Coordinates of C-alpha atoms and ligand atoms in Angstrom, one line a residue:
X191 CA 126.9 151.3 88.6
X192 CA 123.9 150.0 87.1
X193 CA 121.4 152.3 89.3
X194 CA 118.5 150.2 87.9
X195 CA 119.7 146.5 89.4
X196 CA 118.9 146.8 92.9
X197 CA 120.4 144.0 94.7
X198 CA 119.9 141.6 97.5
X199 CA 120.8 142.4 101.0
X200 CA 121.6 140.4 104.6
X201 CA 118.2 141.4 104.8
X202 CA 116.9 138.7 102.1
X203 CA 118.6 135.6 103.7
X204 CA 118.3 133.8 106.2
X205 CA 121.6 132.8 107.8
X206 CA 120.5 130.7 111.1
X207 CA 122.9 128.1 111.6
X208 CA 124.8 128.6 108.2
X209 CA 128.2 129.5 107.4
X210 CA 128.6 133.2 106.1
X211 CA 132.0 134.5 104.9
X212 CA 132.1 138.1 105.2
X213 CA 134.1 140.4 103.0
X214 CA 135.3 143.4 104.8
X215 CA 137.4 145.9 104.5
X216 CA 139.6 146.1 107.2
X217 CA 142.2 148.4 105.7
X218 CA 143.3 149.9 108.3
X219 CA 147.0 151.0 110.0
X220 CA 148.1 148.9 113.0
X221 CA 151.0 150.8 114.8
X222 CA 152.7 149.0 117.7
X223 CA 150.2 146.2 117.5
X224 CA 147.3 148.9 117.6
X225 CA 144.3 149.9 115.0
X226 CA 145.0 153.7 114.4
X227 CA 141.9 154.5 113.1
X228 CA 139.1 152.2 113.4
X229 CA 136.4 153.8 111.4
X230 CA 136.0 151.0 109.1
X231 CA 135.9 148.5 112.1
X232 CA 133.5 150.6 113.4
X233 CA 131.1 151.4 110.3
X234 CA 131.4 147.5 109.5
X235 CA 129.5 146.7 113.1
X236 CA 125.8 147.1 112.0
X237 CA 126.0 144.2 109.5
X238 CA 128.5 142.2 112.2
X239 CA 125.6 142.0 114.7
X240 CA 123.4 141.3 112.2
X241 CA 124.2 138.1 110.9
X242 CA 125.4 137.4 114.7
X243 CA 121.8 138.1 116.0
X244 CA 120.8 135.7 113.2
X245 CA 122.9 133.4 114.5
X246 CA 124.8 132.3 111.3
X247 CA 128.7 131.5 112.3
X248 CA 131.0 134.8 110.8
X249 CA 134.1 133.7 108.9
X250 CA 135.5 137.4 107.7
X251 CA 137.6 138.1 104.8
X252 CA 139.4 141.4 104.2
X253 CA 143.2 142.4 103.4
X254 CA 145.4 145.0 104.8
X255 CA 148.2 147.0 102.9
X256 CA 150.0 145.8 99.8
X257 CA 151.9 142.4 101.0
X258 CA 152.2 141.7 97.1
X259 CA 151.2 138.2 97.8
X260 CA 153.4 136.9 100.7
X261 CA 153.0 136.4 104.0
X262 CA 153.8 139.9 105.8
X263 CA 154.1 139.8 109.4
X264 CA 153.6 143.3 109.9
X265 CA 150.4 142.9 107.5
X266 CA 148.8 140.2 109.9
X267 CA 144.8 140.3 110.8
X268 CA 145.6 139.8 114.5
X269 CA 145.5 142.8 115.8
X270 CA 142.5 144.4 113.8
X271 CA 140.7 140.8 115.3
X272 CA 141.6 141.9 118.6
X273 CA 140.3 145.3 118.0
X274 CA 137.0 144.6 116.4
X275 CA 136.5 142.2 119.6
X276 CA 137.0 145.0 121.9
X277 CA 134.2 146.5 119.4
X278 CA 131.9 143.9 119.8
X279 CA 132.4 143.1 123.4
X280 CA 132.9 139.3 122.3
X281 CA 134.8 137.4 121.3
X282 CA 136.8 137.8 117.4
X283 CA 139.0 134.6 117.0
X284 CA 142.0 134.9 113.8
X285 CA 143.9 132.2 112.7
X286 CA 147.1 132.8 110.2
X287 CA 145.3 131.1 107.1
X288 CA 142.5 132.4 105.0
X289 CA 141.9 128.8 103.1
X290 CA 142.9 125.4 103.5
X291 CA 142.1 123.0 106.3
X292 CA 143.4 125.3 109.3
X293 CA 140.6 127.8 108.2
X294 CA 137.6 124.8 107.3
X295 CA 138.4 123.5 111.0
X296 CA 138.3 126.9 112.3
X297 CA 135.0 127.5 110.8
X298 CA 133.5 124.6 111.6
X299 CA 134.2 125.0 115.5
X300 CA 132.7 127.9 115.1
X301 CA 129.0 128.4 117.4
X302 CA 126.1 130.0 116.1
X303 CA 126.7 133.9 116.1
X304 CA 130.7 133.1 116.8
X305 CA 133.0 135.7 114.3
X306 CA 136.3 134.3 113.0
X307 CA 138.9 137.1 111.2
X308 CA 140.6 135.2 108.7
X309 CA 144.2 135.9 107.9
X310 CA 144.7 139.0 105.2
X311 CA 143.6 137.5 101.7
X312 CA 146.8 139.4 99.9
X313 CA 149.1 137.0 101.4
X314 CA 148.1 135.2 98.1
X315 CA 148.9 136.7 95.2
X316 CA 145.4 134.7 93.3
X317 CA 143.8 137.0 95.2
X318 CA 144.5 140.2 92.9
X319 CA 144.9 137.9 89.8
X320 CA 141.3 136.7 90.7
X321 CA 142.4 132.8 90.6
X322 CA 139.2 130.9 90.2
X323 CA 140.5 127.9 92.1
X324 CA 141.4 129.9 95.0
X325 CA 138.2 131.6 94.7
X326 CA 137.0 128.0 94.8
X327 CA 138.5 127.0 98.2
X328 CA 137.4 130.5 99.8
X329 CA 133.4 130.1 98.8
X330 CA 134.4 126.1 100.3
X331 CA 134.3 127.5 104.0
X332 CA 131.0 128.9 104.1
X333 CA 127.4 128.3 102.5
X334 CA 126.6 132.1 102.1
X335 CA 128.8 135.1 101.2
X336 CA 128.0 138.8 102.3
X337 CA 130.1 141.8 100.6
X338 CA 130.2 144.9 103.0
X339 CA 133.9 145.7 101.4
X340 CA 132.9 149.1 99.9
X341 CA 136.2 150.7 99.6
X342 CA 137.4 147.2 97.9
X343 CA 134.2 146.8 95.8
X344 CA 136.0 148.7 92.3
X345 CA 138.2 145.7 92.3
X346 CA 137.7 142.6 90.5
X347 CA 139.3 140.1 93.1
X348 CA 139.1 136.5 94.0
X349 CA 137.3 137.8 97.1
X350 CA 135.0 140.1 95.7
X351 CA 134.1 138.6 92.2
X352 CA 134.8 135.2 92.3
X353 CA 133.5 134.0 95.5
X354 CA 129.9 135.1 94.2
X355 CA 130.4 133.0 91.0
X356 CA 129.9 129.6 94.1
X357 CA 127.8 131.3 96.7
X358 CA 124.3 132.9 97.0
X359 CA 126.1 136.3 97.5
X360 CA 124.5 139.5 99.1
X361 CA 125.6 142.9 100.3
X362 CA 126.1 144.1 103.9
X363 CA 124.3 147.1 104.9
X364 CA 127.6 149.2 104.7
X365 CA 127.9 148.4 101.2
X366 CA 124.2 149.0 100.5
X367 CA 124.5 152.5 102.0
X368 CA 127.6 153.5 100.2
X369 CA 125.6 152.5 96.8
X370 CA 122.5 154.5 98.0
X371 CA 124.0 157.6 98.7
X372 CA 126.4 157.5 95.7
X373 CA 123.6 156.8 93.5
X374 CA 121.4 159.2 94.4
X375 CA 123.5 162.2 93.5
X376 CA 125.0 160.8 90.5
X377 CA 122.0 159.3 89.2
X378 CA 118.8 160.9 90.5
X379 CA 120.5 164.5 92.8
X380 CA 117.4 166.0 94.1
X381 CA 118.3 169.7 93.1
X382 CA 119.9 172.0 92.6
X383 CA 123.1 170.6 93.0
X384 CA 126.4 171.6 93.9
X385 CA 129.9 170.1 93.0
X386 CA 132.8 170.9 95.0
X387 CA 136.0 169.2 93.8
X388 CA 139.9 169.6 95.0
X389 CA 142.5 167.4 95.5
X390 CA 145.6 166.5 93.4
X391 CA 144.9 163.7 91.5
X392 CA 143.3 166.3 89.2
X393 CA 142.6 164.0 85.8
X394 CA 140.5 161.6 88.1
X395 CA 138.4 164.7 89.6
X396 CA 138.0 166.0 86.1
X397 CA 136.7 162.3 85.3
X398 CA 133.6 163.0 88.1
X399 CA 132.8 167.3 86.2
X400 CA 133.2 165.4 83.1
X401 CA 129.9 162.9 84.7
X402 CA 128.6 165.2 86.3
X403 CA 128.5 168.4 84.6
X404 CA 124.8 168.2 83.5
X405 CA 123.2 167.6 86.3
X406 CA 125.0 170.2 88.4
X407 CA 124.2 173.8 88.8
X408 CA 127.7 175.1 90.6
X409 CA 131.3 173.8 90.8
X410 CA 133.1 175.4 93.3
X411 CA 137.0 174.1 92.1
X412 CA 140.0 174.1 94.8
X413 CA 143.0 171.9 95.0
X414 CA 145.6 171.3 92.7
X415 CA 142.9 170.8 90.7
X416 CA 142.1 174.8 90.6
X417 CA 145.6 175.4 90.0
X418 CA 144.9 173.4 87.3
X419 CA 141.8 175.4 86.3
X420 CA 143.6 178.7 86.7
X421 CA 146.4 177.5 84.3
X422 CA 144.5 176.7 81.9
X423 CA 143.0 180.0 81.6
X424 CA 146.4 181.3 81.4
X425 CA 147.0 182.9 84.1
X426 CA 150.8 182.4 85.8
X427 CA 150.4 179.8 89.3
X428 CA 153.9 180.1 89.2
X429 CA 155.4 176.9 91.1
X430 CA 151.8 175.6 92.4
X431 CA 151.2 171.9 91.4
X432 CA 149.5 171.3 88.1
X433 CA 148.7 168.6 86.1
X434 CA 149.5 169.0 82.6
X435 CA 147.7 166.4 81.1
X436 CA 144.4 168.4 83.1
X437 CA 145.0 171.5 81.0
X438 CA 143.2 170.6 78.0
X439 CA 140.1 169.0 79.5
X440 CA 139.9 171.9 82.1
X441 CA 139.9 174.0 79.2
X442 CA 137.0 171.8 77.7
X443 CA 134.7 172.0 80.2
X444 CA 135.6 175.7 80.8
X445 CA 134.3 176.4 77.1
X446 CA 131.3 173.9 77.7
X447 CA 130.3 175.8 80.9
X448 CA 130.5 179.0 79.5
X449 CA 127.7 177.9 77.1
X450 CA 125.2 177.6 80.2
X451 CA 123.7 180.4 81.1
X452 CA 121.9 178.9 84.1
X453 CA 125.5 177.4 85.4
X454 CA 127.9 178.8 87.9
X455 CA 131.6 177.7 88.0
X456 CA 133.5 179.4 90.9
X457 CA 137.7 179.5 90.6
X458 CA 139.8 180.3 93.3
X459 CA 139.8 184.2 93.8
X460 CA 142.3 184.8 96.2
X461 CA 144.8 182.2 97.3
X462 CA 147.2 180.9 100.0
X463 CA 150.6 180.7 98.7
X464 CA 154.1 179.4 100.6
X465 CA 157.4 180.1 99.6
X466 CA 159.9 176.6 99.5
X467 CA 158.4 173.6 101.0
X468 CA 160.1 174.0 104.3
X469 CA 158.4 174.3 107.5
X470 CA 158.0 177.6 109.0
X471 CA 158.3 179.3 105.3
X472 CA 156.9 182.6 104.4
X473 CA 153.0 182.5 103.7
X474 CA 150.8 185.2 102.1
X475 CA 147.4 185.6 100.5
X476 CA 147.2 187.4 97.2
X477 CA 144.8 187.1 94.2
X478 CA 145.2 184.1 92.5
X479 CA 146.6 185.9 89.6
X480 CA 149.5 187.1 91.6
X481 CA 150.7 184.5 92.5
X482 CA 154.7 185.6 92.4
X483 CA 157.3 184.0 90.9
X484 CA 159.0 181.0 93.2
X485 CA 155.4 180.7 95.0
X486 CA 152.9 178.0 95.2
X487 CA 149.6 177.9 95.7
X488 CA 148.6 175.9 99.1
X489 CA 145.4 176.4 99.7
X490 CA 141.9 178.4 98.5
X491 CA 141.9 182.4 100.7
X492 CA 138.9 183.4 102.1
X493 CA 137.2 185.6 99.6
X494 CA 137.2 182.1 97.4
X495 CA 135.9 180.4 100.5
X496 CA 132.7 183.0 100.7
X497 CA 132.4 182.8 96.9
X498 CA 131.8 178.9 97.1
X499 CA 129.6 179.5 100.6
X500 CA 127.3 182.5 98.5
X501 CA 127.4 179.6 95.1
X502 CA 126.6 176.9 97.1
X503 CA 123.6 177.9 98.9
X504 CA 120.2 176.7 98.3
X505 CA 121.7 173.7 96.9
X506 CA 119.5 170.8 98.2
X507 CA 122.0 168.3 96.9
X508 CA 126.1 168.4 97.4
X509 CA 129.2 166.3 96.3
X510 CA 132.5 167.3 97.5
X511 CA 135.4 165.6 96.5
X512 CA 139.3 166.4 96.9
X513 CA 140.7 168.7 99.9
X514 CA 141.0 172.6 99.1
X515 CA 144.7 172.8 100.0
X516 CA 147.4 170.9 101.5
X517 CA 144.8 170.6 104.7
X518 CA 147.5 168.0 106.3
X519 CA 149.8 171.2 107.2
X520 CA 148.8 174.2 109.1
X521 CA 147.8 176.7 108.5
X522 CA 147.0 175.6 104.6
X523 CA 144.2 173.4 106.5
X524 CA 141.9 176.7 106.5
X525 CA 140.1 176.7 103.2
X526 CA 139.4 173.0 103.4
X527 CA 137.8 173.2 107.3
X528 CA 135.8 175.8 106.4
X529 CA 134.6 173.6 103.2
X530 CA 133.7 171.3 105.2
X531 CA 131.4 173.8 107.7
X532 CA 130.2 174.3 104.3
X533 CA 128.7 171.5 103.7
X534 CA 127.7 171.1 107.1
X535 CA 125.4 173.9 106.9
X536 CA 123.7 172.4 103.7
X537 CA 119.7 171.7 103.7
X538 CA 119.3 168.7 101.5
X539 CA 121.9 165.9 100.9
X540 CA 125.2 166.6 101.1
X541 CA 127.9 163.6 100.3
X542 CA 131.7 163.3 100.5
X543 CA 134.1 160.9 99.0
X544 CA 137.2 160.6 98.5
X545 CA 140.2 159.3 101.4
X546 CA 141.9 162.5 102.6
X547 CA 138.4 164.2 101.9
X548 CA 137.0 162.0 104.8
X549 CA 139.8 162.4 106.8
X550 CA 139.8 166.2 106.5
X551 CA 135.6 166.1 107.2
X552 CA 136.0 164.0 110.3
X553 CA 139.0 166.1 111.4
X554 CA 136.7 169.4 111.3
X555 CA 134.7 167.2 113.4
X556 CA 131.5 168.0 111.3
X557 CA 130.5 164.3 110.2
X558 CA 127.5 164.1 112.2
X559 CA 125.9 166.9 109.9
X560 CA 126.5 165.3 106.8
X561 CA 124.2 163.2 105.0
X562 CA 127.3 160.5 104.2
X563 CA 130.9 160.1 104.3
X564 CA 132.1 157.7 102.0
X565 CA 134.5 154.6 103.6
X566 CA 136.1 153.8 99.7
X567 CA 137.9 156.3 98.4
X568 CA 138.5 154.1 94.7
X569 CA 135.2 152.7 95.0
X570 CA 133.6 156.3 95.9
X571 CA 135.7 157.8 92.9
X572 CA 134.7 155.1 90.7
X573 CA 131.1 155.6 91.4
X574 CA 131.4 159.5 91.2
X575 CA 133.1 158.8 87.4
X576 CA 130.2 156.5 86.8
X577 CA 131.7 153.3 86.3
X578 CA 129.9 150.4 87.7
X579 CA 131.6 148.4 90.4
X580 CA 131.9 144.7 89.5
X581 CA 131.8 144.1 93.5
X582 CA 128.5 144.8 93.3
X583 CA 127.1 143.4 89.8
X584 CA 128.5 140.1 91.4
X585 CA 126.1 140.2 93.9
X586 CA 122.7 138.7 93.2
X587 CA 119.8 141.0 92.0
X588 CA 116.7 142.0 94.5
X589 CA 113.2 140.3 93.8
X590 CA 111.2 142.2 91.9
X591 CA 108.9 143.9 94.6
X592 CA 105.4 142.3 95.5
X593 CA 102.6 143.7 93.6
X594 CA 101.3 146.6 95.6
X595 CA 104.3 146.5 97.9
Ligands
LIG876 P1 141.0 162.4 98.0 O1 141.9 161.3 98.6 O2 140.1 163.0 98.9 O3 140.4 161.8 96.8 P2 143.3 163.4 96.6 O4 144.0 162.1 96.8 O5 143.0 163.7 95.2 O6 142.0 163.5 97.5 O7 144.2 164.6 97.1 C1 144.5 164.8 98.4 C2 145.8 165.5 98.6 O8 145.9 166.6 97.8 C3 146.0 165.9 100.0 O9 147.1 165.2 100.5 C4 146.4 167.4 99.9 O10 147.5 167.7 100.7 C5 146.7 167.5 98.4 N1 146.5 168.9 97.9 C6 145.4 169.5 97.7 N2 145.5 170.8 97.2 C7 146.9 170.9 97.1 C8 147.7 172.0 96.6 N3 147.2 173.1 96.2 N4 149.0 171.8 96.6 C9 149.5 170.6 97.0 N5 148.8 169.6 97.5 C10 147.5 169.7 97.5
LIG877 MG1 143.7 160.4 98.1

């Protein structure tokens, strides 16, 4: 992300009586014809009614699942169109096309501030090979395109990159709140800041320390990523899940941190460990070098959760990434809720990516007191890594600001 390149917004166009294609992302499940959850529906809305109140007619374009670029019929748009119309309280029409003349027609019957859901893009496999000709015939329906397709923004797809290449492209106000609230703590954090980081996919978290490391003043580690930690310290986790190829740089960064005097890295301390997979197992806390043969570590205990609560406050700025434990199974949800009640409590900016992260946040029901939950996990990770997000560099650059403005 290039934090300096602010970029235009629905806010900079006028889109009275022109044709906008929306990108979305509309990503959601659909079980027996129903949207289970509809948080990006819902978190989409603000820009929705915006261009609707501007009276510009709404083609949207957004994919669902991984149809590998055929026709799916359990993949269809319909029922996320009859969703976001109960949403809107008006009317969403969807048609089974996404280009071609079906989709122009559709368009152009379209009144001013009338929304049409398009049929998911992935049905065509130029889509993820980011075909320029279909690119081509997607720009043709509209004379304006707005990206609020966050969680799809890491990807360098027909719909995201090579629509913009044809169209005066902005970004939706979803979009331009995801890329406010990543970029502030990656690039300016007011602080001190904090860094809390679980999860499995331990290389990718250790990607966002390795970013990060400098500007923060704790990491609090859980997660399969502090089993990783703990191994590579040496000490026995026995059959918890580690990533071997996160030994070496967890051993990296545990040499570089030790360097910093003014720097606070908190391990698990004590740890909740099962015995077998199976339901209904044995559980125990013990210190998380004890962890006995045969065992695995599940989640953080709670003398790790009051070490990250004690690290962690006064922080006026904190990123938490990755769930403490396998939260999706009680009672190894413990240590994550309470991470979450964590960063509840914080004064300052607190800012959560990540897909199960959100997930966990919203099931602790604490998403009202945080400063911003991240819709894209990718896109969110991406940011977090530092990468730029070619979704966004597509998108045309702001006007320099009025003198005196
Ligand atoms: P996110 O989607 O928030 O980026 P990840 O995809 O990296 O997070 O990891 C989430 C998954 O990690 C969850 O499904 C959770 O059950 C699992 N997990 C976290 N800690 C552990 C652990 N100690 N052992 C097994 N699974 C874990
Ligand atoms: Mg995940």
């Amino acid at each position: 992300m290039d934090g300096n390149v602010k970029k235009q917004t629905i806010r900079d166009i006028d889109v009275s009586g022109r044709r906008v294609l929306l990108r979305t992302d509309y990503n959601v499940q659909v079980e027996d014809g129903c949207v289970v959850d509809d948080l990006r529906l819902v978190e989409s809305l603000p820009t929705l009614r915006a261009l609707i109140q501007a009276g510009g007619h709404i083609a949207i374009c957004s994919h669902r699942g991984r149809p590998r670029g055929a026709p799916a019929d359990d993949l269809r748009n319909a029922p996320v169109a009859q969703h976001l119309a109960s949403l809107l309280g008006s009317e969403v029409r969807s048609i089974e096309s996404c280009i071609g003349p079906e989709a122009r027609a559709a368009v152009e019957a379209l009144p001013p501030g009338g929304v049409l859901l398009l049929e998911n893009v992935r049905f065509h496999p130029e889509e993820e090979a980011n075909d320029p000709g279909f690119a081509r015939e997607l720009a043709a329906l509209a004379d304006v395109f707005v990206n609020d397709a966050f969680g799809t923004a890491h990807r360098a797809h027909a719909s995201i990159v090579g629509v913009p290449r044809h169209l005066p492209s902005v970004a939706g106000l979803l979009l331009e709140r995801e890329v406010k609230f990543l970029e502030r703590v990656t690039e300016h954090p007011e602080p001190p800041m904090g860094l809390v980081l679980g999860g499995a996919k331990v290389s990718d978290k250790i990607q966002i320390l390795e970013h990060l490391l400098d500007r923060c003043d704790v990491v609090c580690v859980g997660g399969a990523a502090g089993s990783t930690f703990l191994a590579a310290q040496g000490i026995d986790v026995a059959d918890s899940l580690v990533e071997a190829s996160g030994i070496v740089p967890a051993q990296r960064i545990l040499q570089a941190t030790q360097r910093r005097g003014d720097f606070k890295l908190v391990l698990p301390r004590d740890v909740v460990v099962a015995f077998g997979t199976a339901e209904g197992g044995q559980v125990r806390t013990v210190p998380a070098d004890r962890v006995p043969t045969g065992w695995r570590i599940l989640d953080i205990g709670p003398a790790t959760v009051y070490a990250f609560r004690e690290a962690l406050k006064g922080m006026r700025t904190v990123v938490w990434n990755g769930p403490m434990g396998l939260f999706e199974r009680e009672p190894f949800d413990r240590g994550t809720m309470d991470v979450a009640f964590i960063l509840a409590d914080v004064e300052g900016t607190s800012v959560v990516g990540g897909g199960e992260t959100a997930a966990a946040v919203r099931r602790a029901g604490v998403s009202e007191r945080l400063s911003h939950i991240s819709t894209g996990g990718g896109a969110s990770l991406a940011m977090l890594q530092g990468h730029q997000l070619p979704g966004v560099e597509a998108l045309l650059d702001a006007k320099p600001a009025a003198m005196g403005a």
